[in-house]
């Protein structure tokens, strides 16, 4: 990227947007009231958690072959130091809001200990959360409560109340994402089918011998999804993680190979991507309850 702007602090970004910093570790921004006073970059990176609410109808947005049903606002989540690309660099007055909070704000709090559980901060931008009208109202109410605390004189309760309202907002977003997984059930089923097909092809090729066992990231990349979104989708749809699905497929292929009595356990282990046969034997026994040789004798 030829022009990336990195904002290390909340105050640095506030100054670029022409707004006052009310708290050094958290900011709520109404973009209709900003005056961006820097050259428009091709990308931005923030040293803090950032949530953008784009408050406008986006037309007929498509996900795969399906259209979104919820277009009353779009939430995009960024973890610290992620890069946000800006496709339209024409000067214009943006619409919407942003919530930004520094990891230091959360130190010693329950949210600080659980922030990694909000995996949507590591989703890709195209895996954004699309809101219904009612969901949008709830989000704006959460934002309004945070803004009220920022406008209040800072006292011994400020940080605790701000963090509580941020945590409430994130918990609502967890619920809304679960709804989104449900409303995209047909699309999700297609992804799961492609995932199973991908594993089937992988284990029946020479890839395990040259590249080892497939990782969750490898599968997500092949399906054009972020690993976190892919993991959450599979877990919500099936109750099992992608890693568990990979292991189940591996065991099924291993059983088929073991039934070919012309192959040794060592040969099968190498064909499946294990560096050492004993690792394969331990893995097989842990999953099936018997060793590969014991399984071979039983079939």
mmCIF file of N, CA and C in Angstrom, residues 252-265 267-268 271 292-293 295-297 299:
data_model
loop_
_atom_site.group_PDB
_atom_site.id
_atom_site.type_symbol
_atom_site.label_atom_id
_atom_site.label_comp_id
_atom_site.label_asym_id
_atom_site.label_seq_id
_atom_site.Cartn_x
_atom_site.Cartn_y
_atom_site.Cartn_z
ATOM 1 N N UNK A 252 -11.721 -41.226 9.425
ATOM 2 C CA UNK A 252 -12.470 -42.015 8.451
ATOM 3 C C UNK A 252 -11.568 -42.480 7.314
ATOM 4 N N UNK A 253 -10.698 -41.586 6.827
ATOM 5 C CA UNK A 253 -9.771 -41.957 5.754
ATOM 6 C C UNK A 253 -8.762 -42.984 6.269
ATOM 7 N N UNK A 254 -8.312 -42.791 7.522
ATOM 8 C CA UNK A 254 -7.356 -43.736 8.114
ATOM 9 C C UNK A 254 -7.964 -45.136 8.207
ATOM 10 N N UNK A 255 -9.230 -45.220 8.604
ATOM 11 C CA UNK A 255 -9.898 -46.521 8.700
ATOM 12 C C UNK A 255 -9.955 -47.215 7.335
ATOM 13 N N UNK A 256 -10.255 -46.407 6.295
ATOM 14 C CA UNK A 256 -10.299 -46.980 4.948
ATOM 15 C C UNK A 256 -8.938 -47.545 4.555
ATOM 16 N N UNK A 257 -7.893 -46.802 4.845
ATOM 17 C CA UNK A 257 -6.539 -47.225 4.472
ATOM 18 C C UNK A 257 -6.100 -48.459 5.262
ATOM 19 N N UNK A 258 -6.496 -48.498 6.549
ATOM 20 C CA UNK A 258 -6.124 -49.641 7.386
ATOM 21 C C UNK A 258 -6.773 -50.928 6.864
ATOM 22 N N UNK A 259 -7.972 -50.787 6.271
ATOM 23 C CA UNK A 259 -8.650 -51.957 5.721
ATOM 24 C C UNK A 259 -7.893 -52.553 4.526
ATOM 25 N N UNK A 260 -7.024 -51.765 3.925
ATOM 26 C CA UNK A 260 -6.153 -52.278 2.867
ATOM 27 C C UNK A 260 -4.972 -52.948 3.552
ATOM 28 N N UNK A 261 -5.036 -54.264 3.740
ATOM 29 C CA UNK A 261 -4.072 -54.962 4.577
ATOM 30 C C UNK A 261 -2.698 -55.086 3.934
ATOM 31 N N UNK A 262 -2.590 -54.598 2.703
ATOM 32 C CA UNK A 262 -1.273 -54.612 2.065
ATOM 33 C C UNK A 262 -0.402 -53.452 2.543
ATOM 34 N N UNK A 263 -1.037 -52.470 3.231
ATOM 35 C CA UNK A 263 -0.301 -51.302 3.703
ATOM 36 C C UNK A 263 0.049 -51.438 5.176
ATOM 37 N N UNK A 264 1.258 -51.041 5.535
ATOM 38 C CA UNK A 264 1.680 -51.048 6.934
ATOM 39 C C UNK A 264 1.177 -49.784 7.622
ATOM 40 N N UNK A 265 1.170 -49.804 8.941
ATOM 41 C CA UNK A 265 0.761 -48.622 9.714
ATOM 42 C C UNK A 265 1.693 -47.450 9.428
ATOM 43 N N UNK A 267 3.328 -46.821 6.658
ATOM 44 C CA UNK A 267 3.014 -46.297 5.328
ATOM 45 C C UNK A 267 1.767 -45.416 5.370
ATOM 46 N N UNK A 268 0.762 -45.894 6.092
ATOM 47 C CA UNK A 268 -0.483 -45.125 6.215
ATOM 48 C C UNK A 268 -0.234 -43.799 6.935
ATOM 49 N N UNK A 271 1.330 -41.371 4.555
ATOM 50 C CA UNK A 271 0.365 -40.952 3.537
ATOM 51 C C UNK A 271 -0.615 -39.916 4.084
ATOM 52 N N UNK A 292 -4.069 -48.731 15.626
ATOM 53 C CA UNK A 292 -4.295 -49.102 14.221
ATOM 54 C C UNK A 292 -4.164 -50.607 13.976
ATOM 55 N N UNK A 293 -3.174 -51.259 14.611
ATOM 56 C CA UNK A 293 -3.005 -52.702 14.421
ATOM 57 C C UNK A 293 -4.174 -53.482 15.002
ATOM 58 N N UNK A 295 -7.194 -52.352 15.323
ATOM 59 C CA UNK A 295 -8.332 -52.093 14.432
ATOM 60 C C UNK A 295 -8.227 -52.971 13.176
ATOM 61 N N UNK A 296 -7.014 -53.113 12.641
ATOM 62 C CA UNK A 296 -6.790 -53.924 11.439
ATOM 63 C C UNK A 296 -7.184 -55.371 11.708
ATOM 64 N N UNK A 297 -6.879 -55.864 12.881
ATOM 65 C CA UNK A 297 -7.184 -57.260 13.213
ATOM 66 C C UNK A 297 -8.681 -57.485 13.399
ATOM 67 N N UNK A 299 -11.133 -56.024 11.641
ATOM 68 C CA UNK A 299 -11.954 -55.877 10.426
ATOM 69 C C UNK A 299 -11.683 -57.008 9.442
#
